[in-house]
PDB file of C-alpha atoms in Angstrom:
ATOM      1  CA  MET I  85      49.691 150.107  15.058  1.00 76.00           C
ATOM      2  CA  VAL I  86      49.110 153.678  13.851  1.00 87.00           C
ATOM      3  CA  ALA I  87      47.087 152.451  10.872  1.00 88.00           C
ATOM      4  CA  ARG I  88      44.874 150.409  13.192  1.00 88.00           C
ATOM      5  CA  GLN I  89      44.215 153.423  15.436  1.00 89.00           C
ATOM      6  CA  HIS I  90      43.206 155.514  12.429  1.00 87.00           C
ATOM      7  CA  PHE I  91      40.930 152.751  11.188  1.00 84.00           C
ATOM      8  CA  GLU I  92      39.267 152.325  14.613  1.00 89.00           C
ATOM      9  CA  ARG I  93      38.412 156.051  14.693  1.00 91.00           C
ATOM     10  CA  LEU I  94      35.837 155.260  12.015  1.00 91.00           C
ATOM     11  CA  TYR I  95      33.905 152.979  14.382  1.00 94.00           C
ATOM     12  CA  GLN I  96      30.690 154.974  14.913  1.00 94.00           C
ATOM     13  CA  ASP I  97      28.393 151.993  15.562  1.00 95.00           C
ATOM     14  CA  THR I  98      28.089 149.462  18.355  1.00 95.00           C
ATOM     15  CA  CYS I  99      27.474 145.757  17.962  1.00 94.00           C
ATOM     16  CA  ILE I 100      26.369 143.170  20.471  1.00 93.00           C
ATOM     17  CA  LEU I 101      27.694 139.688  19.709  1.00 90.00           C
ATOM     18  CA  THR I 102      25.514 136.884  21.030  1.00 83.00           C
ATOM     19  CA  GLU I 103      26.958 133.406  21.001  1.00 73.00           C
ATOM     20  CA  GLN I 104      25.723 130.276  22.721  1.00 67.00           C
ATOM     21  CA  ARG I 105      28.246 128.546  24.922  1.00 69.00           C
ATOM     22  CA  LYS I 106      28.830 124.830  24.624  1.00 72.00           C
ATOM     23  CA  ALA I 107      26.151 122.493  26.031  1.00 75.00           C
ATOM     24  CA  ILE I 108      27.077 120.886  29.364  1.00 76.00           C
ATOM     25  CA  GLN I 109      26.164 117.400  30.609  1.00 79.00           C
ATOM     26  CA  ASP I 110      25.223 117.126  34.281  1.00 77.00           C
ATOM     27  CA  PRO I 111      27.509 114.404  35.741  1.00 83.00           C
ATOM     28  CA  LEU I 112      24.881 113.222  38.253  1.00 83.00           C
ATOM     29  CA  THR I 113      21.781 112.997  36.069  1.00 83.00           C
ATOM     30  CA  GLY I 114      23.335 112.752  32.607  1.00 80.00           C
ATOM     31  CA  ILE I 115      20.960 115.477  31.367  1.00 80.00           C
ATOM     32  CA  ILE I 116      22.441 117.804  28.799  1.00 78.00           C
ATOM     33  CA  LYS I 117      21.743 121.465  29.485  1.00 76.00           C
ATOM     34  CA  ASN I 118      21.885 124.081  26.758  1.00 74.00           C
ATOM     35  CA  GLY I 119      24.760 126.483  27.079  1.00 68.00           C
ATOM     36  CA  GLU I 120      24.102 130.000  28.264  1.00 66.00           C
ATOM     37  CA  LEU I 121      23.915 132.892  25.839  1.00 72.00           C
ATOM     38  CA  GLU I 122      26.793 135.332  26.083  1.00 74.00           C
ATOM     39  CA  ALA I 123      26.287 138.904  24.826  1.00 82.00           C
ATOM     40  CA  ILE I 124      29.150 141.417  24.709  1.00 86.00           C
ATOM     41  CA  SER I 125      29.167 144.937  23.229  1.00 91.00           C
ATOM     42  CA  TYR I 126      31.956 146.196  20.923  1.00 94.00           C
ATOM     43  CA  PRO I 127      32.569 149.323  18.810  1.00 96.00           C
ATOM     44  CA  CYS I 128      32.293 148.664  15.088  1.00 95.00           C
ATOM     45  CA  ARG I 129      31.378 150.083  11.710  1.00 95.00           C
ATOM     46  CA  VAL I 130      28.774 148.782   9.281  1.00 95.00           C
ATOM     47  CA  SER I 131      28.996 149.406   5.556  1.00 93.00           C
ATOM     48  CA  PHE I 132      26.108 149.044   3.095  1.00 90.00           C
ATOM     49  CA  LYS I 133      26.555 148.454  -0.623  1.00 88.00           C
ATOM     50  CA  THR I 134      23.618 148.282  -3.036  1.00 85.00           C
ATOM     51  CA  LEU I 135      24.069 146.499  -6.341  1.00 79.00           C
ATOM     52  CA  GLN I 136      21.733 147.387  -9.209  1.00 76.00           C
ATOM     53  CA  THR I 137      21.121 144.658 -11.779  1.00 75.00           C
ATOM     54  CA  ASN I 138      18.774 144.072 -14.667  1.00 72.00           C
ATOM     55  CA  ASP I 139      16.822 140.844 -14.920  1.00 67.00           C
ATOM     56  CA  ILE I 140      17.422 139.778 -18.529  1.00 68.00           C
ATOM     57  CA  ILE I 141      14.463 137.387 -18.695  1.00 70.00           C
ATOM     58  CA  ASN I 142      11.775 139.650 -17.204  1.00 71.00           C
ATOM     59  CA  LYS I 143      13.488 142.911 -18.215  1.00 71.00           C
ATOM     60  CA  LEU I 144      12.947 144.349 -14.733  1.00 73.00           C
ATOM     61  CA  PRO I 145      15.513 146.224 -12.671  1.00 76.00           C
ATOM     62  CA  SER I 146      16.381 144.692  -9.322  1.00 74.00           C
ATOM     63  CA  SER I 147      18.772 145.440  -6.517  1.00 74.00           C
ATOM     64  CA  SER I 148      20.463 143.613  -3.683  1.00 79.00           C
ATOM     65  CA  GLN I 149      22.222 144.961  -0.630  1.00 83.00           C
ATOM     66  CA  THR I 150      25.424 143.709   0.939  1.00 89.00           C
ATOM     67  CA  VAL I 151      26.118 144.523   4.596  1.00 92.00           C
ATOM     68  CA  VAL I 152      29.690 144.270   5.915  1.00 94.00           C
ATOM     69  CA  LEU I 153      30.786 144.577   9.559  1.00 95.00           C
ATOM     70  CA  PHE I 154      34.196 146.128  10.285  1.00 95.00           C
ATOM     71  CA  ILE I 155      35.491 145.278  13.760  1.00 94.00           C
ATOM     72  CA  SER I 156      38.695 144.703  15.741  1.00 93.00           C
ATOM     73  CA  PRO I 157      40.880 141.813  14.539  1.00 93.00           C
ATOM     74  CA  ASP I 158      41.319 140.640  18.140  1.00 92.00           C
ATOM     75  CA  LEU I 159      37.823 139.110  18.287  1.00 91.00           C
ATOM     76  CA  GLU I 160      36.928 135.634  17.107  1.00 88.00           C
ATOM     77  CA  ILE I 161      33.538 135.739  15.388  1.00 88.00           C
ATOM     78  CA  LYS I 162      32.252 132.470  13.981  1.00 84.00           C
ATOM     79  CA  PRO I 163      29.790 132.158  11.096  1.00 85.00           C
ATOM     80  CA  GLY I 164      26.264 131.953  12.519  1.00 83.00           C
ATOM     81  CA  THR I 165      26.933 134.325  15.415  1.00 86.00           C
ATOM     82  CA  ASP I 166      23.981 136.621  16.135  1.00 88.00           C
ATOM     83  CA  ILE I 167      24.990 140.275  15.819  1.00 92.00           C
ATOM     84  CA  GLU I 168      22.836 143.216  16.864  1.00 93.00           C
ATOM     85  CA  VAL I 169      24.060 146.501  15.412  1.00 95.00           C
ATOM     86  CA  ILE I 170      23.117 149.800  17.032  1.00 95.00           C
ATOM     87  CA  ARG I 171      23.368 152.716  14.604  1.00 93.00           C
ATOM     88  CA  ASN I 172      21.871 156.160  15.313  1.00 92.00           C
ATOM     89  CA  ASN I 173      19.887 154.659  18.232  1.00 92.00           C
ATOM     90  CA  ARG I 174      18.255 152.086  15.939  1.00 93.00           C
ATOM     91  CA  HIS I 175      18.733 148.355  16.412  1.00 93.00           C
ATOM     92  CA  PHE I 176      19.291 145.933  13.516  1.00 92.00           C
ATOM     93  CA  ALA I 177      19.534 142.141  13.904  1.00 93.00           C
ATOM     94  CA  TYR I 178      21.976 140.245  11.693  1.00 93.00           C
ATOM     95  CA  THR I 179      23.758 136.917  11.514  1.00 90.00           C
ATOM     96  CA  ALA I 180      27.411 136.510  10.543  1.00 89.00           C
ATOM     97  CA  SER I 181      27.178 134.769   7.186  1.00 86.00           C
ATOM     98  CA  SER I 182      30.741 134.488   5.989  1.00 79.00           C
ATOM     99  CA  GLN I 183      34.212 133.516   6.976  1.00 82.00           C
ATOM    100  CA  VAL I 184      36.238 136.391   8.335  1.00 87.00           C
ATOM    101  CA  ALA I 185      38.464 138.476   6.070  1.00 90.00           C
ATOM    102  CA  LEU I 186      41.232 139.157   8.588  1.00 92.00           C
ATOM    103  CA  TYR I 187      43.697 142.041   8.250  1.00 92.00           C
ATOM    104  CA  ASP I 188      46.240 143.628  10.609  1.00 91.00           C
ATOM    105  CA  THR I 189      44.004 146.662  11.148  1.00 92.00           C
ATOM    106  CA  HIS I 190      40.519 145.093  11.158  1.00 94.00           C
ATOM    107  CA  GLN I 191      38.366 142.182  10.119  1.00 94.00           C
ATOM    108  CA  GLU I 192      35.447 142.189   7.704  1.00 94.00           C
ATOM    109  CA  ILE I 193      32.400 139.972   8.088  1.00 94.00           C
ATOM    110  CA  GLN I 194      29.491 139.823   5.668  1.00 93.00           C
ATOM    111  CA  LEU I 195      26.144 139.980   7.474  1.00 93.00           C
ATOM    112  CA  THR I 196      22.709 138.598   6.642  1.00 91.00           C
ATOM    113  CA  LEU I 197      19.542 140.227   7.942  1.00 89.00           C
ATOM    114  CA  LYS I 198      18.114 137.987  10.638  1.00 85.00           C
ATOM    115  CA  SER I 199      14.551 137.027   9.832  1.00 71.00           C
ATOM    116  CA  LYS I 200      11.879 137.127  12.504  1.00 65.00           C
ATOM    117  CA  HIS I 201       9.216 134.457  12.723  1.00 57.00           C
ATOM    118  CA  ASN I 202       5.820 135.025  14.250  1.00 51.00           C
ATOM    119  CA  GLY I 203       4.631 131.924  16.042  1.00 48.00           C
TER     120      GLY I 203
END
Protein backbone atom coordinates (compact mmCIF):
# COMPACT_ATOMS: atom_id res chain seq x y z
CA MET A 1 0.00 0.00 0.00
CA VAL A 2 2.88 2.37 0.81
CA ALA A 3 4.51 1.69 -2.56
CA ARG A 4 1.26 2.53 -4.33
CA GLN A 5 0.94 5.84 -2.47
CA HIS A 6 4.48 6.80 -3.44
CA PHE A 7 3.81 5.87 -7.05
CA GLU A 8 0.55 7.88 -7.17
CA ARG A 9 2.41 11.00 -5.98
CA LEU A 10 3.98 11.08 -9.44
CA TYR A 11 0.58 11.60 -11.10
CA GLN A 12 0.90 15.17 -12.40
CA ASP A 13 -1.47 14.80 -15.37
CA THR A 14 -5.20 14.28 -15.71
CA CYS A 15 -6.93 11.97 -18.15
CA ILE A 16 -10.53 11.81 -19.26
CA LEU A 17 -11.64 8.31 -20.24
CA THR A 18 -14.46 8.23 -22.76
CA GLU A 19 -16.17 4.93 -23.35
CA GLN A 20 -19.41 4.18 -25.14
CA ARG A 21 -21.94 2.23 -23.14
CA LYS A 22 -23.63 -0.80 -24.62
CA ALA A 23 -26.33 -0.21 -27.27
CA ILE A 24 -29.90 -0.67 -26.00
CA GLN A 25 -32.90 -2.03 -27.90
CA ASP A 26 -36.22 -0.28 -27.28
CA PRO A 27 -38.68 -3.04 -26.25
CA LEU A 28 -41.68 -1.28 -27.85
CA THR A 29 -40.27 -0.30 -31.24
CA GLY A 30 -37.35 -2.72 -31.55
CA ILE A 31 -35.08 0.18 -32.56
CA ILE A 32 -31.53 -0.09 -31.32
CA LYS A 33 -30.20 3.11 -29.79
CA ASN A 34 -26.50 3.82 -29.51
CA GLY A 35 -25.20 3.79 -25.98
CA GLU A 36 -24.36 7.05 -24.30
CA LEU A 37 -20.79 8.26 -24.01
CA GLU A 38 -19.40 8.23 -20.49
CA ALA A 39 -16.48 10.54 -19.65
CA ILE A 40 -14.75 10.43 -16.25
CA SER A 41 -11.61 12.30 -15.12
CA TYR A 42 -8.74 10.57 -13.28
CA PRO A 43 -5.23 11.55 -12.13
CA CYS A 44 -2.49 9.90 -14.16
CA ARG A 45 1.01 10.20 -15.54
CA VAL A 46 2.09 10.04 -19.17
CA SER A 47 5.57 8.95 -20.20
CA PHE A 48 7.16 9.60 -23.60
CA LYS A 49 10.00 7.54 -25.04
CA THR A 50 11.64 8.37 -28.37
CA LEU A 51 13.49 5.64 -30.23
CA GLN A 52 16.14 6.65 -32.76
CA THR A 53 16.77 4.21 -35.60
CA ASN A 54 18.64 4.21 -38.87
CA ASP A 55 16.93 3.12 -42.06
CA ILE A 56 19.43 0.67 -43.57
CA ILE A 57 18.00 0.82 -47.09
CA ASN A 58 17.71 4.61 -47.47
CA LYS A 59 20.47 5.40 -44.96
CA LEU A 60 18.28 8.02 -43.27
CA PRO A 61 17.81 8.46 -39.54
CA SER A 62 14.27 8.10 -38.26
CA SER A 63 12.55 8.16 -34.92
CA SER A 64 9.36 6.89 -33.36
CA GLN A 65 7.70 7.85 -30.10
CA THR A 66 6.02 5.56 -27.60
CA VAL A 67 3.47 7.04 -25.19
CA VAL A 68 2.57 5.12 -22.02
CA LEU A 69 -0.21 5.99 -19.55
CA PHE A 70 0.35 5.19 -15.86
CA ILE A 71 -2.89 5.08 -13.87
CA SER A 72 -4.55 3.41 -10.87
CA PRO A 73 -4.88 -0.38 -11.08
CA ASP A 74 -8.49 -0.14 -9.86
CA LEU A 75 -9.77 1.05 -13.25
CA GLU A 76 -10.74 -1.21 -16.12
CA ILE A 77 -9.57 0.34 -19.38
CA LYS A 78 -10.28 -1.62 -22.54
CA PRO A 79 -8.27 -1.36 -25.76
CA GLY A 80 -9.92 1.23 -28.02
CA THR A 81 -11.00 3.51 -25.18
CA ASP A 82 -10.65 7.20 -26.05
CA ILE A 83 -8.32 8.97 -23.61
CA GLU A 84 -7.83 12.72 -23.43
CA VAL A 85 -4.72 13.68 -21.46
CA ILE A 86 -4.40 17.13 -19.93
CA ARG A 87 -0.77 18.09 -19.29
CA ASN A 88 0.34 21.65 -18.49
CA ASN A 89 -3.10 22.94 -19.58
CA ARG A 90 -2.72 21.34 -23.02
CA HIS A 91 -5.08 18.65 -24.28
CA PHE A 92 -3.90 15.57 -26.20
CA ALA A 93 -6.25 12.95 -27.70
CA TYR A 94 -5.18 9.31 -27.63
CA THR A 95 -6.65 5.84 -27.94
CA ALA A 96 -5.70 2.92 -25.70
CA SER A 97 -3.85 0.63 -28.09
CA SER A 98 -2.65 -2.24 -25.95
CA GLN A 99 -3.66 -4.71 -23.34
CA VAL A 100 -3.06 -3.50 -19.82
CA ALA A 101 0.18 -4.29 -17.99
CA LEU A 102 -1.30 -4.63 -14.50
CA TYR A 103 0.78 -4.31 -11.32
CA ASP A 104 -0.10 -3.94 -7.63
CA THR A 105 0.87 -0.26 -7.66
CA HIS A 106 -0.32 0.85 -11.12
CA GLN A 107 -1.23 -0.19 -14.63
CA GLU A 108 0.52 0.75 -17.86
CA ILE A 109 -1.30 1.27 -21.14
CA GLN A 110 0.37 2.09 -24.44
CA LEU A 111 -1.38 4.96 -26.23
CA THR A 112 -1.76 5.85 -29.90
CA LEU A 113 -2.28 9.43 -31.03
CA LYS A 114 -5.88 9.78 -32.14
CA SER A 115 -6.07 11.05 -35.70
CA LYS A 116 -8.52 13.78 -36.64
CA HIS A 117 -10.39 13.69 -39.91
CA ASN A 118 -11.70 16.77 -41.65
CA GLY A 119 -14.98 16.04 -43.36
